[in-house]
Tab-separated table of C-alpha atoms in Angstrom:
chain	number	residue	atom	x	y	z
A	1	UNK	CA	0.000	0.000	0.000
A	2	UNK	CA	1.648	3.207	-1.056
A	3	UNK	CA	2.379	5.415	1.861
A	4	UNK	CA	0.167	9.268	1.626
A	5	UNK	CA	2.998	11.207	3.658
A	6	UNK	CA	6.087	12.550	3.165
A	7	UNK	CA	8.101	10.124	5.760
A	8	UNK	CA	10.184	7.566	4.780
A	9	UNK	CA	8.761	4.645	5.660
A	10	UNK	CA	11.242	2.476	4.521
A	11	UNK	CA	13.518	3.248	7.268
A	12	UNK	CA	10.908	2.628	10.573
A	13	UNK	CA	13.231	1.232	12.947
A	14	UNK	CA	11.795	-2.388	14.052
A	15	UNK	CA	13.410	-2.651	17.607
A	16	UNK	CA	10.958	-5.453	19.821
A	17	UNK	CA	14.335	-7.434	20.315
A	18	UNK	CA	17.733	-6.225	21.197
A	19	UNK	CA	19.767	-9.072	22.093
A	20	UNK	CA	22.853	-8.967	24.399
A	21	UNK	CA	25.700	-11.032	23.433
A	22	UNK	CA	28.877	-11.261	25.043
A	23	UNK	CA	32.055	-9.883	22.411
A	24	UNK	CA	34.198	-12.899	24.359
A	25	UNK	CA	31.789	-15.520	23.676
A	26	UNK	CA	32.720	-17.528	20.182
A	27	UNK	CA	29.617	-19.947	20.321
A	28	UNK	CA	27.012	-16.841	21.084
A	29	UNK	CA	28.534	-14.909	18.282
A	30	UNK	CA	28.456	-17.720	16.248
A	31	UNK	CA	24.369	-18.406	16.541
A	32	UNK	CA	23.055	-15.069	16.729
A	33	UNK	CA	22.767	-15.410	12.544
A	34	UNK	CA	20.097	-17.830	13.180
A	35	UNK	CA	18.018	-15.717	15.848
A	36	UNK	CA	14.598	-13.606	15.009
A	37	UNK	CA	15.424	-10.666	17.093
A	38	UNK	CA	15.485	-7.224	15.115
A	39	UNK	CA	19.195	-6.293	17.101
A	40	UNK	CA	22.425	-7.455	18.278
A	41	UNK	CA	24.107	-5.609	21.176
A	42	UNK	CA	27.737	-6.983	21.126
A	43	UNK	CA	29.339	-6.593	24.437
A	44	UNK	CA	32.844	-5.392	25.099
A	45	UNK	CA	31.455	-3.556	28.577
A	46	UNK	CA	30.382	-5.375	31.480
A	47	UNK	CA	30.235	-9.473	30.018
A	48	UNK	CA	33.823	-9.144	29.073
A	49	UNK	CA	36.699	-9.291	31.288
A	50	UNK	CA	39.433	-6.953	31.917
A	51	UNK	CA	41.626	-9.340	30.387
A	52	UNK	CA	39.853	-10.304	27.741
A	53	UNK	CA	39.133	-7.382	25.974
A	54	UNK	CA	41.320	-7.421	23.533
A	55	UNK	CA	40.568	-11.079	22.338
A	56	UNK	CA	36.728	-9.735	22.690
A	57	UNK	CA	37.325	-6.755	20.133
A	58	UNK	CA	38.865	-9.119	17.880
A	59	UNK	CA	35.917	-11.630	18.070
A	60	UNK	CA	34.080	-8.658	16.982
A	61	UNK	CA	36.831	-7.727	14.243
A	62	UNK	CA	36.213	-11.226	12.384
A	63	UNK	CA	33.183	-11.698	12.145
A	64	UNK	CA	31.866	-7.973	10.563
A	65	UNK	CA	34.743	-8.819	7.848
A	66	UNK	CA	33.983	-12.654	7.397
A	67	UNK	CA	30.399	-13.244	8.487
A	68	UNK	CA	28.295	-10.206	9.273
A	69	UNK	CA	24.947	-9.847	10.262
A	70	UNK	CA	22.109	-9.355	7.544
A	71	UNK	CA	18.706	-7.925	8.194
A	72	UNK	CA	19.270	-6.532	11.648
A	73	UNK	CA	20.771	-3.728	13.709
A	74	UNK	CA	24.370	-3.814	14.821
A	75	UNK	CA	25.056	-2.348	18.125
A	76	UNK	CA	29.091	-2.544	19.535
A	77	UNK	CA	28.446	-1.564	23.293
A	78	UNK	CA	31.802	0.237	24.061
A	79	UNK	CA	33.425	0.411	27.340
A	80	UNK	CA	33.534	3.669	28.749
A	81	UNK	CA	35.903	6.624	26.724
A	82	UNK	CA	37.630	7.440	30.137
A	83	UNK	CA	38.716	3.854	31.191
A	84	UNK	CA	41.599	2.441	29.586
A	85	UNK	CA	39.673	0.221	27.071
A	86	UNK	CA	37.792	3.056	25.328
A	87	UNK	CA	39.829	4.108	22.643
A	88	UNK	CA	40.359	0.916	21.491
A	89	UNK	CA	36.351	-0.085	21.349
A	90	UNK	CA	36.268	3.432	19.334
A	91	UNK	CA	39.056	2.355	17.014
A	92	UNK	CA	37.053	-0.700	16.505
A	93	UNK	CA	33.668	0.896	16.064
A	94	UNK	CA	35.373	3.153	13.050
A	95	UNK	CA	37.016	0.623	11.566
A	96	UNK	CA	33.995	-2.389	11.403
A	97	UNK	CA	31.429	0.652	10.999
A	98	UNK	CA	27.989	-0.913	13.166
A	99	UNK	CA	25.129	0.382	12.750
A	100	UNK	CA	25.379	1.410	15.756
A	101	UNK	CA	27.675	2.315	19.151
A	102	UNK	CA	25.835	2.099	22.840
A	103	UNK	CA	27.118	4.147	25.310
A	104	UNK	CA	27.268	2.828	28.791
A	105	UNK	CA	26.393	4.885	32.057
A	106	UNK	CA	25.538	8.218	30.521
A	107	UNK	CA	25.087	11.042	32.422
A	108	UNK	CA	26.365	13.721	30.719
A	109	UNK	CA	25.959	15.324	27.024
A	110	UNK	CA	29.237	15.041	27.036
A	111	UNK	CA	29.317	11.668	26.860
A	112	UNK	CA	27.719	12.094	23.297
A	113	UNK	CA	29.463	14.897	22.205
A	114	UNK	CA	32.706	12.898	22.972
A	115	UNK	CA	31.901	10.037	21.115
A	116	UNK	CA	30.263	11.583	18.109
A	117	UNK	CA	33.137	13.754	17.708
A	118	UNK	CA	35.726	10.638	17.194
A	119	UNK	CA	33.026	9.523	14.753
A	120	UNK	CA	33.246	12.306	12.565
A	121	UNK	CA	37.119	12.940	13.091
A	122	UNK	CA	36.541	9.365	11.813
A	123	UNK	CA	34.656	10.188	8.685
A	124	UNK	CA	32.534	7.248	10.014
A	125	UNK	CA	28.807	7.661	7.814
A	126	UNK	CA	26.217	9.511	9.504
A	127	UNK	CA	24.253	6.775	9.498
A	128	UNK	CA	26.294	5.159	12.495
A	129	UNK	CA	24.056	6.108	15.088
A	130	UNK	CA	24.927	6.901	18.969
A	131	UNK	CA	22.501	4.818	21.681
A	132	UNK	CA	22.718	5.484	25.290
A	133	UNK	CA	22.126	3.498	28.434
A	134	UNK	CA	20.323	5.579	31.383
A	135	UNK	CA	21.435	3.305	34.184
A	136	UNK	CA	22.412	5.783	36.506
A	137	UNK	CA	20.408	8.492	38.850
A	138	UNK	CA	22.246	11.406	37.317
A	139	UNK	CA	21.403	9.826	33.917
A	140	UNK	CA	17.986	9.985	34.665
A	141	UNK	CA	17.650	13.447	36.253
A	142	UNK	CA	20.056	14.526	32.851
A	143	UNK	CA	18.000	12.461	30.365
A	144	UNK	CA	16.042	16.004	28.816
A	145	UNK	CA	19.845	17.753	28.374
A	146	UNK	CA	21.348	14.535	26.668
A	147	UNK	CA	18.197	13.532	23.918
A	148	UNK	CA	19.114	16.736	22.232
A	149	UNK	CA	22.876	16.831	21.935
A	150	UNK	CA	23.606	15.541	18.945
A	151	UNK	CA	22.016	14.129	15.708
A	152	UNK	CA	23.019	10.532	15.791
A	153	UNK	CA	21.411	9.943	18.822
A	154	UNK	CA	18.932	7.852	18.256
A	155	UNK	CA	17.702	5.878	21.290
A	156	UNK	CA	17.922	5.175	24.905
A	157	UNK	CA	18.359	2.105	26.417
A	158	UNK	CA	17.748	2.117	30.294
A	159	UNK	CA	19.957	-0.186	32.577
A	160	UNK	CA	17.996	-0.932	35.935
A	161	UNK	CA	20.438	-3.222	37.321
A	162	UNK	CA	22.822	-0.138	38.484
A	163	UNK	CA	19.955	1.877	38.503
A	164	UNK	CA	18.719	-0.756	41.268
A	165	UNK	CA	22.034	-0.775	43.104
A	166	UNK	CA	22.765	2.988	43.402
A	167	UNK	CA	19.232	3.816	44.610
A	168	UNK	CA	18.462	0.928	46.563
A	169	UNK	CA	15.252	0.241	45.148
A	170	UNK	CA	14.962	-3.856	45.387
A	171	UNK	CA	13.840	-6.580	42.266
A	172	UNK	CA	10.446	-6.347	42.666
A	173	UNK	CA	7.687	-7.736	40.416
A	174	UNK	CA	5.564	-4.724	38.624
A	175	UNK	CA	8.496	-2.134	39.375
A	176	UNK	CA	5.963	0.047	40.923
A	177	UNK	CA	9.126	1.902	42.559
A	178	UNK	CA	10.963	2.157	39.453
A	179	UNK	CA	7.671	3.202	37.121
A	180	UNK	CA	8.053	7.428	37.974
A	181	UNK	CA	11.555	6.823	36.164
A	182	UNK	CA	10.962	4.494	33.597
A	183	UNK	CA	8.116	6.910	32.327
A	184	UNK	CA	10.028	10.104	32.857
A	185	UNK	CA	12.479	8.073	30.479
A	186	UNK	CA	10.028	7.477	27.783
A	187	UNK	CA	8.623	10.837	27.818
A	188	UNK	CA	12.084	12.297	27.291
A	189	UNK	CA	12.458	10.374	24.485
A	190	UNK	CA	9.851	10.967	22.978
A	191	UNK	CA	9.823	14.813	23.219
A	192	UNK	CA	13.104	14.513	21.451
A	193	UNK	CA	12.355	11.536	19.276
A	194	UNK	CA	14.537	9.165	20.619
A	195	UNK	CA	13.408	5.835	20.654
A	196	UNK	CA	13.371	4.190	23.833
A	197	UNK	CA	14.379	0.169	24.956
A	198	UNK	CA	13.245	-1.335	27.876
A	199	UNK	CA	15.757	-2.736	30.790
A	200	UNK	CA	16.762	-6.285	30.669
A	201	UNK	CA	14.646	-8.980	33.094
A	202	UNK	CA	17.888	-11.048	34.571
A	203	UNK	CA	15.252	-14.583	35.633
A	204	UNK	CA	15.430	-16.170	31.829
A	205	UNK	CA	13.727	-19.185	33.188
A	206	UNK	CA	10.743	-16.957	34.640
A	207	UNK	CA	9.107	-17.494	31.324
A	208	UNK	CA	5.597	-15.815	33.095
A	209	UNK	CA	7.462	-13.276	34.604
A	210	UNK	CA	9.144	-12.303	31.636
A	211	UNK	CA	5.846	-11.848	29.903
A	212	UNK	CA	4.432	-9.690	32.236
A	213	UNK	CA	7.219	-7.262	32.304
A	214	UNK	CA	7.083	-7.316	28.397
A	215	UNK	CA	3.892	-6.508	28.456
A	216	UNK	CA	3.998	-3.920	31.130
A	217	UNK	CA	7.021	-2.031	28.929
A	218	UNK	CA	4.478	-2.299	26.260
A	219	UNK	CA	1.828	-0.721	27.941
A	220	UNK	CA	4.229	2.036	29.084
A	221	UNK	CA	5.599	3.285	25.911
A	222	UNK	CA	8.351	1.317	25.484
A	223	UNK	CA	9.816	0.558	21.597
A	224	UNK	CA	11.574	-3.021	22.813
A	225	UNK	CA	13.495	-4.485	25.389
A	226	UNK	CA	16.818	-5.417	25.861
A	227	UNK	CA	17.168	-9.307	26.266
A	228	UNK	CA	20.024	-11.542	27.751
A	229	UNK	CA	18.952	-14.987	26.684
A	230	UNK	CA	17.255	-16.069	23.197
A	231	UNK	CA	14.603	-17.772	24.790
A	232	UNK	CA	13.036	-14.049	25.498
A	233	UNK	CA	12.997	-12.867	21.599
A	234	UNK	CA	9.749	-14.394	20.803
A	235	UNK	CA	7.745	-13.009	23.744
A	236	UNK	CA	9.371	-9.607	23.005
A	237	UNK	CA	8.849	-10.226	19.296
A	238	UNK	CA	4.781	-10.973	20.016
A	239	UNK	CA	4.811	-8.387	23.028
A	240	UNK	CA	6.131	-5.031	21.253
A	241	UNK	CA	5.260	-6.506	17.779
A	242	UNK	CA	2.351	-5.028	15.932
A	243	UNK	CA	-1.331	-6.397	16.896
A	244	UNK	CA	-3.040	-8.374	14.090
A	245	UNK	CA	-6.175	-6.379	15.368
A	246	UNK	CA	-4.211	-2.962	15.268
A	247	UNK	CA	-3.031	-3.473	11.676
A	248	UNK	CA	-6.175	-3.823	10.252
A	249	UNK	CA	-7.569	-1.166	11.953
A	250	UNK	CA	-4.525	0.993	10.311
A	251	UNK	CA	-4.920	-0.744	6.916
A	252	UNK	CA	-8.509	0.642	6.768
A	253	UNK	CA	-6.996	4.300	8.056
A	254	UNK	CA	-5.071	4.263	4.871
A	255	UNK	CA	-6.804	3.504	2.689
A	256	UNK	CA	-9.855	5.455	3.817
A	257	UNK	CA	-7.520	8.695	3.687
A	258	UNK	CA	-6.359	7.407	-0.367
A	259	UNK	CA	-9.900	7.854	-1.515
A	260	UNK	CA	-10.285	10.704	-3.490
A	261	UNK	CA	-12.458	12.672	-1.530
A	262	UNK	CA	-10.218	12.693	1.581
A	263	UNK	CA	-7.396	14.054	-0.579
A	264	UNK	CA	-7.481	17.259	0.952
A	265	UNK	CA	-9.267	16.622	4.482
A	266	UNK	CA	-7.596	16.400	8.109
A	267	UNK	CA	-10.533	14.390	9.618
A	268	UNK	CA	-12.847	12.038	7.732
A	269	UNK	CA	-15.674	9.685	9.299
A	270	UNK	CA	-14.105	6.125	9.573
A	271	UNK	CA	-17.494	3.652	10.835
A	272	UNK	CA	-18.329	6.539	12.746
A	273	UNK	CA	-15.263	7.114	14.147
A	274	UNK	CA	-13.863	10.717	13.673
A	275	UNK	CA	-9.958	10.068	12.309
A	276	UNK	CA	-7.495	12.872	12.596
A	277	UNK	CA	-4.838	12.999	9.681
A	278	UNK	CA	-2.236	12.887	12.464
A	279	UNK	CA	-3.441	8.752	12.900
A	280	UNK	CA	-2.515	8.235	8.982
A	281	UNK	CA	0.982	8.880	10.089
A	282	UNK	CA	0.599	6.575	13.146
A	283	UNK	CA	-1.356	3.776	11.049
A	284	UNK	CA	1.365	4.044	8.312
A	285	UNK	CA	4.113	3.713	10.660
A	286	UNK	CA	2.140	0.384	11.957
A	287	UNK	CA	1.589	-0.839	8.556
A	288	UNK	CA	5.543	-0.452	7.463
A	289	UNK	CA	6.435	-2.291	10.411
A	290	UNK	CA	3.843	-4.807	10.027
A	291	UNK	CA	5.341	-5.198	6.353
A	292	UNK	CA	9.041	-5.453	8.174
A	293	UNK	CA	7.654	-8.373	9.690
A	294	UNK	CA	6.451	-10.241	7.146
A	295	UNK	CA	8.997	-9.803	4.682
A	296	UNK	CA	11.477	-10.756	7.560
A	297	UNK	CA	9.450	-14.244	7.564
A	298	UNK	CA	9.482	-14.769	4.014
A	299	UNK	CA	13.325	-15.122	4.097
A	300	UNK	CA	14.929	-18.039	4.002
């Protein structure tokens, strides 16, 4: 169905499913090809050892020349610029060119200035986008100064696990302590249109746990969430993926606004339902992504 705005839908980000995989691991690297989540975080930060960073970043190095990933989103989550391992994750981002480098700990614009500077000392594309993980109190008080520093940021990824340990709030199910953040997160974001990932559930054999959390970051705004274990990508998948119900209901948005007489209205009468032009560009966003999807399954 041809699209009746001026976005390009082509490019709607499909994030349900960002997958963590340790940069040290050979055997996780080596099966994420065969995985149905929309991203691949690979870790050099917190999964890797001090000692093993190097071998990690060369893990990395291999398999973007030799095997990369098709289809999906590649995140490289760097360790931080001021530790000792920094410049050499930055080196690395440059020269395998992700689609994208995560940011650990942010809590400062800085942060992203820093890092999109090297990239464009770089020449790296401007299409090699800057994510950053709110894990910390000051990154969540700082979140509104840091979604508007620079261009290539383009989402947040929160981090409750430190967020947890320097507040003191405890692992509780439903979060209701942790909700006032988590939506002043998502509201950020969105005021700045940066997308925004849920935090990671640590219990991967809590299969109904899981599920409710997924659907609670659902509920609350959230684009995706962040996963540790690939038995989570298909309740993510089904949990921020688009409703069979919802797609319809866009479908007939669409193509109620591409009838001839709608061609220059802002609100028509949909089955007695007054429809604002403002939910063509929601329903088209739903459509693309529903498209994403299918496409996705079609591949071999």
């Amino acid at each position: 169905m041809t699209a009746l705005t001026d976005i390009n839908y082509s490019s709607v980000p499909l994030r349900r499913s960002i997958l963590s995989v340790p940069a040290g691991n050979t055997r996780a690297l080596e099966k994420v090809h065969g995985l149905d989540c929309d991203a691949v975080i690979f870790d050099l930060e917190d999964s890797v050892a001090s000692e093993k960073k190097g071998e990690a970043r060369d893990n990395l190095r291999r398999l973007f020349a030799e095997n990369p990933l098709k289809d999906r989103e590649t995140i490289i989550r760097i360790n931080p610029l001021e530790t000792e391992f920094g410049k050499a994750d930055m080196d690395l981002v440059t020269e395998v060119s992700p689609d994208v480098v995560l940011i650990p700990k942010v809590e400062h614009m800085s942060q992203i200035q820093a890092v999109a500077d090297i990239l464009s000392e770089a020449g790296a594309p401007d299409s090699l986008a800057i994510w950053a993980m709110i894990e910390t109190p000051k990154g969540v008080l700082n979140a509104p100064a840091i979604a508007p520093v620079d261009e290539r940021l383009q989402c947040f990824v929160v981090g409750l696990n430190d967020l947890r340990k320097e507040t003191g709030v405890l692992p509780q199910p439903g979060r209701a302590y942790l909700v006032p953040w988590l939506m002043q997160i998502v509201l950020v974001g969105r005021a700045h249109g940066v997308d925004v990932i849920d935090s990671v559930f640590n219990d991967f054999k809590d299969a109904e746990a899981f599920e409710a959390e997924c659907a609670q970051g659902r509920a609350m705004g959230f684009s995706g969430k962040m996963l540790i274990h690939p038995a989570q990508i298909e309740p993510a998948n089904r949990h921020f993926g688009p409703d069979p119900q919802a797609v319809k209901e866009a479908e007939a948005v669409i193509a109620a606004f591409a009838k001839p007489e709608a061609l220059h209205l802002n609100v028509i009468n949909l089955n007695g339902r007054m429809v604002e032009r403002l939910h063509l560009v929601e329903a088209e966003k739903l459509a693309a992504r529903a498209r994403i999807i299918a496409e996705r399954k079609k591949t071999p």
